[in-house]
Coordinates of C-alpha atoms in Angstrom, one line a residue:
Chain E
X290 CA -37.0 3.2 -18.0
X291 CA -34.0 1.3 -16.9
X292 CA -32.0 3.9 -18.1
X293 CA -33.2 5.8 -15.1
X294 CA -32.6 2.9 -12.7
X295 CA -29.1 3.2 -14.1
X296 CA -28.7 7.3 -13.7
X297 CA -30.3 6.5 -10.0
X298 CA -28.0 3.9 -8.9
X299 CA -24.7 6.3 -9.7
X300 CA -26.8 9.1 -8.0
X301 CA -26.9 7.2 -4.9
X302 CA -23.7 5.6 -4.6
X303 CA -22.1 9.3 -4.4
X304 CA -25.0 10.2 -1.9
X305 CA -24.4 7.0 0.3
X306 CA -20.7 8.1 0.5
X307 CA -21.8 11.3 1.8
X308 CA -24.4 10.5 4.1
X309 CA -22.3 7.9 6.1
X310 CA -19.0 10.5 5.9
X311 CA -21.2 12.9 7.4
X312 CA -23.6 10.4 9.8
X313 CA -21.9 6.9 10.1
X314 CA -23.0 4.0 8.8
X315 CA -27.2 4.7 10.4
X316 CA -27.2 7.1 7.7
X317 CA -30.1 6.8 5.4
X318 CA -29.8 4.4 2.3
X319 CA -30.2 6.0 -0.5
X320 CA -30.5 2.6 -2.5
X321 CA -33.7 2.1 -1.4
X322 CA -36.1 4.5 -2.6
X323 CA -33.8 3.8 -5.8
X324 CA -34.9 0.1 -5.7
X325 CA -38.7 1.1 -4.6
X326 CA -39.2 2.7 -7.7
X327 CA -37.3 0.4 -9.9
X328 CA -39.7 -2.2 -8.3
X329 CA -42.7 -0.2 -8.7
X330 CA -42.1 0.9 -12.6
X331 CA -40.1 -1.8 -14.0
X332 CA -41.7 -4.9 -15.9
X333 CA -39.8 -8.1 -13.9
X334 CA -37.9 -8.7 -16.8
X335 CA -36.2 -5.7 -15.9
X336 CA -35.2 -6.4 -12.5
X337 CA -32.4 -8.9 -13.3
X338 CA -30.8 -5.6 -14.5
X339 CA -31.9 -2.9 -12.4
X340 CA -30.6 -5.5 -9.4
X341 CA -27.1 -5.4 -11.5
X342 CA -27.1 -1.6 -11.7
X343 CA -27.8 -1.2 -7.9
X344 CA -25.9 -3.7 -6.3
X345 CA -23.1 -3.0 -8.3
X346 CA -23.0 0.7 -7.3
X347 CA -23.9 0.1 -3.9
X348 CA -20.7 -3.0 -3.8
X349 CA -18.5 -0.2 -5.1
X350 CA -19.3 2.5 -2.5
X351 CA -18.9 -0.4 0.1
X352 CA -15.5 -1.7 -0.9
X353 CA -16.9 -5.3 -1.7
X354 CA -17.1 -7.5 -4.5
X355 CA -20.2 -6.6 -6.4
X356 CA -21.7 -10.3 -6.3
X357 CA -22.9 -10.1 -2.9
X358 CA -25.2 -6.8 -3.1
X359 CA -26.2 -7.6 -6.3
X360 CA -27.5 -11.1 -5.1
X361 CA -29.4 -8.5 -2.1
X362 CA -30.5 -6.2 -4.4
X363 CA -32.0 -9.2 -6.8
X364 CA -34.2 -11.0 -4.2
X365 CA -34.9 -7.5 -3.0
X366 CA -36.8 -6.2 -6.2
X367 CA -38.3 -9.5 -6.4
X368 CA -39.9 -9.7 -3.5
X369 CA -40.9 -6.1 -3.6
X370 CA -42.2 -6.4 -7.3
X371 CA -45.4 -8.7 -5.7
X372 CA -46.2 -5.9 -3.4
X373 CA -47.8 -4.1 -6.6
X374 CA -48.0 -0.5 -7.8
X375 CA -48.8 2.2 -5.3
X376 CA -51.7 4.0 -7.1
X377 CA -53.0 6.7 -5.0
X378 CA -53.0 6.2 -2.1
X379 CA -48.9 5.7 -1.7
X380 CA -49.3 3.4 1.1
X381 CA -47.9 0.1 -0.9
X382 CA -44.7 2.5 -1.6
X383 CA -43.4 2.6 2.2
X384 CA -44.6 -0.9 2.3
X385 CA -42.0 -1.9 -0.9
X386 CA -39.4 0.4 1.1
X387 CA -39.7 -2.1 4.0
X388 CA -39.8 -4.8 2.1
X389 CA -36.5 -4.0 0.0
X390 CA -34.7 -3.1 3.2
X391 CA -35.5 -6.2 5.3
X392 CA -35.2 -8.4 2.5
X393 CA -31.6 -6.5 1.2
X394 CA -30.6 -6.9 5.2
X395 CA -31.9 -10.0 5.3
X396 CA -30.1 -11.3 2.4
X397 CA -26.8 -9.2 3.7
X398 CA -26.5 -10.6 6.8
X399 CA -26.7 -14.2 5.5
X400 CA -23.7 -13.9 3.0
X401 CA -22.3 -12.1 6.3
X402 CA -22.7 -15.0 8.6
X403 CA -21.2 -17.4 5.8
X404 CA -18.6 -15.3 5.3
X405 CA -17.5 -16.0 8.9
X406 CA -18.5 -19.6 8.8
X407 CA -17.0 -20.3 5.5
X408 CA -13.2 -20.5 5.9
X409 CA -11.1 -17.9 3.3
X410 CA -14.7 -16.5 2.3
X411 CA -14.6 -13.2 4.2
X412 CA -12.8 -11.0 1.6
X413 CA -15.2 -12.2 -1.1
X414 CA -18.0 -11.7 0.5
X415 CA -20.1 -8.7 2.8
X416 CA -18.2 -6.7 4.7
X417 CA -19.4 -3.4 4.4
X418 CA -20.6 -1.0 7.4
X419 CA -23.9 -0.4 6.2
X420 CA -25.0 -4.0 6.1
X421 CA -26.4 -3.7 9.7
X422 CA -29.6 -3.1 8.7
X423 CA -30.1 0.3 10.0
X424 CA -29.3 2.7 7.2
X425 CA -31.3 0.6 5.0
X426 CA -34.6 0.7 7.4
X427 CA -33.6 4.4 7.7
X428 CA -33.5 4.7 4.1
X429 CA -37.3 3.0 4.1
X430 CA -38.3 5.4 6.5
X431 CA -37.2 8.4 3.9
X432 CA -40.5 7.5 1.7
X433 CA -42.8 7.8 4.9
X434 CA -43.9 11.1 3.8
X435 CA -45.3 9.5 0.6
X436 CA -48.9 8.2 1.9
X437 CA -48.8 12.0 3.4
X438 CA -48.2 13.4 0.2
X439 CA -50.8 11.0 -1.3
X440 CA -53.3 11.8 1.2
X441 CA -52.5 16.0 0.6
X442 CA -53.0 15.3 -3.0
X443 CA -56.2 13.8 -3.0
X444 CA -57.5 15.9 -0.3
X445 CA -56.4 19.0 -2.7
X446 CA -58.1 17.3 -5.9
X447 CA -61.0 16.7 -3.7
X448 CA -61.5 20.0 -3.2
X449 CA -60.5 21.7 -6.4
X450 CA -63.5 19.4 -7.4
X451 CA -65.9 21.2 -4.7
X452 CA -65.2 24.3 -6.0
X453 CA -66.4 23.5 -8.8
Chain P
X158 CA -41.9 -18.3 -23.6
X159 CA -41.4 -14.8 -21.8
X160 CA -41.5 -16.5 -18.2
X161 CA -38.3 -18.2 -19.6
X162 CA -36.3 -15.7 -20.4
X163 CA -36.7 -14.3 -17.7
X164 CA -35.5 -17.0 -15.6
X165 CA -32.4 -17.2 -17.9
X166 CA -32.2 -13.0 -16.8
X167 CA -32.4 -14.0 -13.3
X168 CA -30.3 -17.2 -13.4
X169 CA -27.4 -15.2 -15.6
X170 CA -27.5 -12.5 -12.7
X171 CA -27.3 -15.0 -10.5
X172 CA -23.9 -17.0 -11.8
X173 CA -21.8 -13.6 -12.5
X174 CA -23.0 -12.8 -8.5
X175 CA -21.2 -16.3 -7.8
X176 CA -18.5 -15.7 -10.0
X177 CA -17.8 -12.5 -7.9
X178 CA -18.2 -13.8 -4.5
X179 CA -15.9 -16.7 -5.5
X180 CA -13.1 -14.4 -6.5
X181 CA -13.3 -15.0 -10.6
X182 CA -10.4 -12.1 -11.4
X183 CA -12.2 -11.3 -14.7
X184 CA -15.1 -10.4 -13.4
X185 CA -13.8 -8.5 -10.1
X186 CA -11.9 -5.9 -12.6
X187 CA -14.6 -5.6 -14.7
X188 CA -16.0 -4.1 -11.2
X189 CA -14.1 -1.4 -11.4
X190 CA -15.2 0.1 -14.4
X191 CA -17.9 1.7 -11.8
X192 CA -14.7 4.0 -11.8
X193 CA -15.2 6.5 -14.9
X194 CA -19.6 6.0 -14.2
X195 CA -18.7 7.7 -10.7
X196 CA -16.0 10.2 -12.1
X197 CA -18.2 13.0 -13.2
X198 CA -20.0 13.2 -9.9
X199 CA -16.4 13.5 -7.8
X200 CA -16.3 17.0 -7.4
X201 CA -19.5 17.2 -5.7
X202 CA -18.3 15.0 -3.3
X203 CA -14.5 16.6 -3.1
X204 CA -17.6 20.0 -2.2
X205 CA -19.4 18.5 0.4
X206 CA -17.2 16.0 2.0
X207 CA -16.1 16.9 5.8
X208 CA -12.5 17.7 5.9
X209 CA -10.2 14.4 6.5
X210 CA -7.7 14.3 8.6
X211 CA -4.1 14.1 7.2
X212 CA -0.5 13.3 8.3
X213 CA 0.8 16.6 8.7
X214 CA 3.0 15.5 11.4
X215 CA 4.2 12.4 10.2
X216 CA 5.2 13.0 6.6
X217 CA 8.0 15.3 7.5
X218 CA 9.9 12.5 8.8
X219 CA 10.0 10.8 5.1
X220 CA 13.9 10.4 4.5
X221 CA 14.6 11.4 1.1
X222 CA 15.6 8.2 -0.6
X223 CA 12.3 8.0 -3.0
X224 CA 10.4 10.4 -1.2
X225 CA 12.7 13.2 -2.2
X226 CA 12.2 13.2 -5.5
X227 CA 8.5 12.6 -5.0
X228 CA 9.0 16.5 -3.7
X229 CA 11.1 17.7 -6.1
X230 CA 8.1 16.3 -9.0
X231 CA 6.6 18.9 -9.8
X232 CA 3.3 18.0 -8.9
X233 CA 0.7 20.1 -7.5
X234 CA 1.0 18.8 -4.7
X235 CA 4.7 19.9 -4.2
X236 CA 3.6 23.3 -2.3
X237 CA 1.6 21.0 0.6
X238 CA 4.5 19.1 0.8
X239 CA 7.3 22.0 1.6
X240 CA 4.9 23.8 3.9
X241 CA 5.3 20.4 5.5
X242 CA 8.4 19.9 5.2
X243 CA 9.7 22.6 6.8
X244 CA 7.9 22.5 9.6
X245 CA 9.6 19.2 10.3
X246 CA 11.9 18.9 13.0
X247 CA 13.1 14.9 12.9
X248 CA 13.4 15.3 9.0
X249 CA 17.4 14.9 8.9
X250 CA 17.5 12.8 11.4
X251 CA 15.7 9.7 9.8
X252 CA 16.8 10.9 6.5
X253 CA 20.6 9.8 7.9
X254 CA 19.3 6.8 9.7
X255 CA 17.4 5.4 6.6
X256 CA 20.6 5.9 4.1
X257 CA 22.6 4.5 7.5
X258 CA 20.3 1.5 7.6
X259 CA 20.7 1.5 3.7
X260 CA 24.5 1.6 3.7
X261 CA 24.5 -1.7 6.5
X262 CA 22.8 -3.5 3.7
X263 CA 25.3 -2.7 1.4
X264 CA 28.2 -3.4 2.9
X265 CA 30.5 -4.1 0.0
X266 CA 33.7 -2.8 -1.8
X267 CA 33.1 0.6 -3.7
X268 CA 31.4 0.6 -7.2
X269 CA 34.0 0.9 -10.1
X270 CA 33.8 3.8 -12.3
X271 CA 30.5 3.9 -14.2
X272 CA 28.9 1.8 -12.2
X273 CA 26.8 2.4 -8.6
X274 CA 25.8 0.0 -5.7
X275 CA 22.0 -0.7 -5.8
X276 CA 19.9 -2.5 -3.5
X277 CA 17.6 -4.3 -5.6
X278 CA 14.1 -6.0 -4.0
X279 CA 13.8 -9.7 -4.0
X280 CA 10.2 -10.5 -5.4
X281 CA 10.2 -14.2 -4.3
X282 CA 12.4 -17.5 -3.9
X283 CA 12.4 -20.2 -6.0
X284 CA 13.1 -22.7 -3.7
X285 CA 12.6 -25.5 -6.3
X286 CA 15.2 -24.1 -8.7
X287 CA 17.3 -22.3 -5.2
X288 CA 17.3 -19.2 -7.6
X289 CA 16.3 -15.7 -6.4
X290 CA 13.7 -13.2 -8.1
X291 CA 14.4 -9.8 -8.7
X292 CA 12.8 -6.8 -9.3
X293 CA 15.0 -5.7 -12.3
X294 CA 14.0 -2.2 -12.7
X295 CA 15.0 -0.2 -16.2
X296 CA 17.9 -1.1 -18.4
X297 CA 20.1 -4.0 -19.0
X298 CA 21.2 -5.7 -16.1
X299 CA 24.8 -7.6 -17.0
X300 CA 24.4 -11.6 -16.4
X301 CA 26.8 -12.8 -14.2
X302 CA 26.9 -10.0 -11.6
X303 CA 27.6 -10.9 -7.9
X304 CA 24.3 -10.3 -5.9
X305 CA 25.7 -9.6 -2.3
X306 CA 23.8 -8.8 1.0
X307 CA 25.3 -7.1 3.8
X308 CA 28.4 -8.5 2.7
X309 CA 27.3 -11.8 2.0
X310 CA 28.0 -13.2 -1.2
X311 CA 24.5 -15.0 -2.3
X312 CA 25.2 -16.0 -5.7
X313 CA 25.6 -14.6 -9.6
X314 CA 22.6 -13.2 -11.8
X315 CA 21.6 -15.7 -14.3
X316 CA 21.5 -14.8 -18.1
X317 CA 17.8 -14.3 -19.1
X318 CA 18.3 -16.7 -22.1
X319 CA 21.3 -19.1 -22.9
X320 CA 24.1 -17.2 -24.1
X321 CA 22.3 -13.4 -23.4
X322 CA 24.7 -11.0 -21.5
X323 CA 21.4 -9.2 -20.0
X324 CA 20.1 -10.7 -17.1
X325 CA 16.8 -8.8 -17.3
X326 CA 13.9 -10.9 -18.4
X327 CA 10.9 -9.2 -20.4
X328 CA 8.8 -9.6 -17.2
X329 CA 11.0 -7.3 -15.9
X330 CA 13.1 -9.6 -13.0
X331 CA 16.1 -11.4 -12.8
X332 CA 17.1 -14.7 -11.3
X333 CA 19.9 -15.2 -8.7
X334 CA 21.6 -18.8 -9.0
X335 CA 22.7 -19.0 -5.2
X336 CA 25.6 -20.3 -4.5
X337 CA 26.8 -23.9 -4.7
X338 CA 23.3 -24.6 -6.3
X339 CA 23.0 -26.4 -9.8
X340 CA 24.1 -23.8 -12.5
X341 CA 25.8 -21.5 -9.9
X342 CA 29.2 -21.2 -11.0
X343 CA 32.6 -22.1 -8.7
X344 CA 34.0 -19.2 -6.5
X345 CA 38.0 -19.1 -5.3
X346 CA 37.9 -19.0 -1.4
X347 CA 39.9 -18.7 1.1
X348 CA 39.2 -20.4 4.8
X349 CA 40.1 -18.4 7.9
X350 CA 41.1 -20.9 10.5
X351 CA 41.7 -19.0 13.0
X352 CA 44.8 -18.6 15.7
X353 CA 47.0 -16.7 13.1
X354 CA 47.3 -19.0 10.6
X355 CA 47.3 -18.6 6.9
X356 CA 44.0 -18.9 4.8
X357 CA 44.0 -22.0 3.3
X358 CA 43.0 -21.3 -0.4
X359 CA 40.2 -23.5 -2.2
X360 CA 37.1 -23.7 -4.0
X361 CA 33.3 -23.1 -3.8
X362 CA 31.1 -25.1 -6.3
X363 CA 28.1 -26.7 -6.5
X364 CA 27.6 -30.1 -4.1
X365 CA 24.8 -32.6 -3.7
X366 CA 23.8 -30.7 -0.5
X367 CA 24.5 -27.1 -1.4
X368 CA 27.7 -25.4 -1.4
X369 CA 30.7 -27.8 -1.3
X370 CA 34.8 -26.6 -0.2
X371 CA 37.4 -28.4 -2.0
X372 CA 40.6 -28.1 -2.1
X373 CA 42.5 -31.2 -3.9
X374 CA 45.8 -31.5 -2.7
X375 CA 45.2 -30.8 1.1
X376 CA 42.6 -31.9 3.7
X377 CA 40.4 -29.1 5.2
X378 CA 41.2 -27.9 8.5
X379 CA 39.4 -29.8 11.5
X380 CA 38.4 -27.2 13.5
X381 CA 34.7 -26.3 12.4
X382 CA 32.9 -23.0 12.3
X383 CA 35.8 -21.3 10.2
X384 CA 34.3 -18.6 7.6
X385 CA 35.2 -18.5 4.2
X386 CA 35.4 -15.9 2.2
X387 CA 35.8 -15.0 -1.3
X388 CA 39.7 -14.4 -2.7
X389 CA 41.0 -11.9 -5.0
X390 CA 41.9 -13.5 -8.1
X391 CA 41.4 -10.4 -10.7
X392 CA 45.3 -11.9 -11.8
X393 CA 42.9 -14.8 -13.1
X394 CA 40.5 -12.8 -14.8
X395 CA 38.2 -13.3 -12.4
X396 CA 36.2 -10.2 -11.3
X397 CA 34.4 -11.3 -8.2
X398 CA 35.5 -8.7 -5.1
X399 CA 37.3 -10.2 -2.6
X400 CA 36.6 -10.6 0.9
X401 CA 32.5 -10.8 0.5
X402 CA 31.4 -14.0 3.3
X403 CA 30.6 -17.1 1.7
X404 CA 29.7 -19.2 4.6
X405 CA 30.5 -21.2 7.7
X406 CA 32.7 -24.5 7.5
X407 CA 30.7 -27.6 8.5
X408 CA 33.4 -29.9 9.9
X409 CA 33.3 -33.1 8.4
X410 CA 32.6 -36.1 10.5
X411 CA 32.4 -39.5 10.8
X412 CA 30.4 -42.3 13.0
X413 CA 32.9 -43.9 15.5
X414 CA 32.4 -47.3 17.3
X415 CA 30.1 -46.7 20.5
X416 CA 28.0 -43.7 18.9
X417 CA 30.8 -41.4 19.2
X418 CA 31.6 -39.2 16.1
X419 CA 35.1 -37.5 15.1
X420 CA 36.5 -35.0 12.5
X421 CA 37.2 -37.1 9.4
X422 CA 39.9 -35.6 7.0
X423 CA 39.1 -34.9 3.7
X424 CA 40.1 -32.4 0.9
X425 CA 35.9 -31.8 0.5
X426 CA 33.6 -30.1 3.0
X427 CA 30.2 -28.6 3.4
X428 CA 30.0 -24.8 3.5
X429 CA 27.0 -23.5 5.7
X430 CA 25.1 -20.5 4.2
X431 CA 25.3 -17.8 6.7
X432 CA 21.4 -16.0 5.4
X433 CA 18.2 -17.9 5.0
X434 CA 17.1 -16.4 1.0
X435 CA 13.4 -17.0 2.2
X436 CA 14.1 -14.1 4.4
X437 CA 16.5 -12.1 2.6
X438 CA 14.5 -8.9 1.0
X439 CA 17.3 -6.9 -0.4
X440 CA 20.2 -7.7 -2.2
X441 CA 23.1 -5.2 -3.2
X442 CA 24.7 -5.7 -6.7
X443 CA 26.6 -3.3 -8.8
X444 CA 24.4 -1.7 -11.7
X445 CA 25.9 0.5 -14.7
X446 CA 25.0 4.4 -13.6
X447 CA 22.1 4.5 -16.1
X448 CA 20.1 2.1 -14.0
X449 CA 16.8 3.1 -12.9
X450 CA 15.0 1.2 -10.3
X451 CA 11.4 2.6 -11.1
X452 CA 10.6 1.9 -14.4
X453 CA 7.6 5.2 -13.8
X454 CA 6.2 7.4 -11.5
X455 CA 2.5 8.9 -12.5
X456 CA 0.2 10.8 -10.6
X457 CA -3.8 9.5 -10.0
X458 CA -6.8 10.8 -8.2
X459 CA -8.8 8.7 -5.7
X460 CA -12.3 8.6 -6.2
X461 CA -14.2 9.6 -3.0
X462 CA -17.0 6.8 -3.5
X463 CA -15.0 4.0 -3.2
X464 CA -12.8 4.8 -0.2
X465 CA -12.2 2.7 2.9
X466 CA -10.3 2.0 5.3
X467 CA -9.2 -1.1 4.2
X468 CA -9.1 -0.1 0.0
X469 CA -9.4 2.5 -2.4
X470 CA -10.0 2.9 -5.9
X471 CA -7.6 4.9 -8.1
X472 CA -8.6 6.5 -11.4
X473 CA -5.5 4.7 -13.3
X474 CA -5.4 0.9 -14.5
X475 CA -3.8 -1.1 -17.3
X476 CA -4.4 1.1 -20.0
X477 CA -2.4 3.3 -18.1
X478 CA 0.7 0.9 -17.2
X479 CA -0.3 0.2 -13.7
X480 CA 0.6 -3.7 -12.6
X481 CA -0.2 -5.5 -9.5
X482 CA 2.0 -4.7 -6.5
X483 CA 2.8 -1.2 -7.9
X484 CA 3.1 1.3 -4.7
X485 CA 1.0 4.2 -3.9
X486 CA 2.2 7.2 -1.6
X487 CA 1.2 11.0 -0.7
X488 CA 4.0 12.9 0.3
X489 CA 6.2 10.6 1.4
X490 CA 4.0 8.4 3.4
X491 CA 3.2 5.2 1.7
X492 CA -0.4 4.6 1.3
X493 CA -0.3 1.1 0.1
X494 CA -0.3 -1.3 -2.7
X495 CA -2.5 -2.4 -5.8
X496 CA -3.8 -5.1 -5.2
X497 CA -6.4 -5.3 -8.7
X498 CA -6.1 -4.1 -12.0
X499 CA -9.1 -3.0 -14.4
X500 CA -8.9 -1.3 -17.7
X501 CA -9.1 1.8 -16.5
X502 CA -9.5 1.8 -12.9
X503 CA -7.2 0.4 -10.0
X504 CA -7.8 -1.3 -6.2
X505 CA -5.4 -0.8 -3.8
X506 CA -5.0 -2.5 -0.2
X507 CA -4.1 0.0 2.3
X508 CA -1.7 -0.3 4.9
X509 CA 2.1 -1.3 4.8
X510 CA 3.5 -4.2 2.4
X511 CA 4.0 -7.2 3.8
X512 CA 7.9 -7.0 3.4
X513 CA 10.2 -5.7 6.1
X514 CA 9.3 -2.6 8.1
X515 CA 11.9 -0.3 9.9
X516 CA 11.4 1.2 13.1
X517 CA 13.6 4.3 14.6
X518 CA 13.8 3.7 17.9
X519 CA 15.5 6.5 18.9
X520 CA 17.4 9.0 16.8
X521 CA 19.5 7.8 13.8
X522 CA 18.7 3.9 15.1
X523 CA 16.7 2.4 12.7
X524 CA 15.7 -1.5 13.3
X525 CA 13.4 -4.2 11.4
X526 CA 10.0 -3.8 13.1
X527 CA 8.8 -6.9 15.3
X528 CA 5.5 -6.5 16.5
X529 CA 6.3 -8.8 19.8
X530 CA 7.0 -6.7 22.8
X531 CA 9.1 -8.9 24.6
X532 CA 10.9 -8.8 21.4
X533 CA 12.2 -5.3 22.0
X534 CA 15.2 -5.5 25.0
X535 CA 15.3 -2.5 26.9
X536 CA 15.9 1.3 25.2
X537 CA 16.0 -0.8 21.8
X538 CA 11.9 -0.8 22.4
X539 CA 10.2 0.6 19.6
X540 CA 7.4 2.9 21.4
X541 CA 4.5 4.3 20.8
X542 CA 4.2 7.0 18.3
X543 CA 7.9 6.0 16.7
X544 CA 7.4 6.3 13.0
X545 CA 7.8 3.2 11.4
X546 CA 9.1 3.1 7.1
X547 CA 8.8 0.6 4.6
X548 CA 11.6 -1.9 4.0
X549 CA 10.9 -3.0 0.6
X550 CA 12.9 -0.8 -2.1
X551 CA 10.4 0.9 -4.2
X552 CA 9.1 2.3 -0.9
X553 CA 12.1 2.6 0.6
X554 CA 12.2 5.0 2.6
X555 CA 8.2 5.8 2.8
X556 CA 6.8 6.0 6.4
X557 CA 4.3 3.2 6.2
X558 CA 3.1 4.5 10.0
X559 CA 3.0 4.5 13.6
X560 CA 3.8 2.4 16.1
X561 CA 0.4 1.9 18.1
X562 CA -0.4 -0.1 21.2
X563 CA -2.9 -3.0 20.1
X564 CA -5.8 -3.9 22.8
X565 CA -4.0 -7.2 23.4
X566 CA -1.0 -5.2 24.4
X567 CA 1.5 -6.3 21.1
X568 CA 2.4 -3.5 18.9
X569 CA 0.5 -2.6 15.7
X570 CA 1.2 -0.4 13.0
X571 CA -1.0 2.5 12.9
X572 CA -1.0 3.8 8.9
X573 CA -0.9 7.8 8.5
X574 CA -4.3 8.9 7.0
X575 CA -4.9 9.9 3.4
X576 CA -6.1 13.6 2.2
X577 CA -8.5 12.8 -0.5
X578 CA -8.5 16.6 -1.6
X579 CA -5.2 15.5 -3.0
X580 CA -3.8 13.3 -5.4
X581 CA -1.7 10.3 -4.8
X582 CA 1.4 8.9 -6.7
X583 CA 2.4 5.5 -8.1
X584 CA 5.3 3.8 -8.6
X585 CA 6.1 0.6 -9.9
X586 CA 7.3 -1.8 -7.4

């Protein structure tokens, strides 16, 4: 399963490039759904490697040192793993996405603040335009249809049962 | 047990992250390994990305030195470049301005047969040793060759090893022993006292405080400020060209009762250098005709997924021979310099190099760029929109951008935009 996360991170990198090229810094961040999927499907012991894959690729696109983004991804994944599996309702999926977006943004903002305060650290921490949070939150909203989809699937399953 | 292993993994990732943020070079180089992983998806981006602005109005003005050979390199971008060159209105003027500036730097007697004059970029100044470090290019450089800048003799090339005739070191650099520093050979000189008097012959050698003039038999002239030049002593077997400037005579003085200073007539005097070696960016020397300033040139592609205003990632790395400081250009316009090199990719810092930059202030007049507006007198002011050229040799004559007016009223250089759909050229610095 970890290989699928690596693949998702690889695909998310050009998608983020495309999004920011067409829509600017507020483009929905595809790394958030990828991180949600990792937090939902992987075991806790696999999360550090998923954080490396996601953070490394995102940092590569944002032209930043990978360390900052890997730390953001690691904390976001560890927090999101506590939300629990999505099950059939789909709601925890959206909750996980919001937790990931907010925690990722909070750690990024903290590191950016440290970069501003710490002399000589500006080039080594976070500086990318997509760290302002809007892209991450919009990325979380990409999963907004998931509860609706889950509800639709549930209604359809019930209808099939009644039809029999 | 499992919990402990998991904690170890987390701490390992945290430690690597901190090393990356601390700028640990092996970790930062390893990060560039993402480039080949993303390469297969690049065609998708090429197809889907919006059109990038290019520097169509800027490239035709790129002078021929360095850039001219790019046009004729037989690369895929040649057609686009040629189209741009035909659309240019100012190419010949910019080219002649650049050549005039180079001629000014190289002000020296003509080279002998089988030799030619070349401007070499200065990489650094080794102050403790009193040596300049040059980029030596390809091929051997004869040790002992006089090194000049604008007609001023700076010193001589040092042998790479004791007893060697070659000045080129294994790392591709050469060192210049500055005049008057320990280890530099003496030079026959002539002091021009002025007032129509005959020049006074003397010797310039190393002294405790720099170059020292010695005339063993007669006291040196009391008048201060006289210039010393090299003397033609080919009859004695010394091939240093005549009439190169050496420095200005510093008048020896003796303190008198009451605090006054009077000239002291001695047979020794200090020679005040005319150039600050720390500020010299080019030197001129006579090199063999087959000497090449550039070690290699190669085409590379920009990874569109890792392209920002400050940095680029190219699909060439140390396995292709790319080195830190290499110059990246596109259609004669300077894109940036290589900042970090991984095994299969390299990171480029965009913008003009930190060396001197030249601005064409008017038709055919090229001056070193000073971004403080007050430093530009009257009509020599660099108006916004004028092209700026990189002043280092490997990037010499390449368009580095245009003069722009910053918000605080100071001038700035706006770099040319990069056309991501085409490749770039890498030059050894």
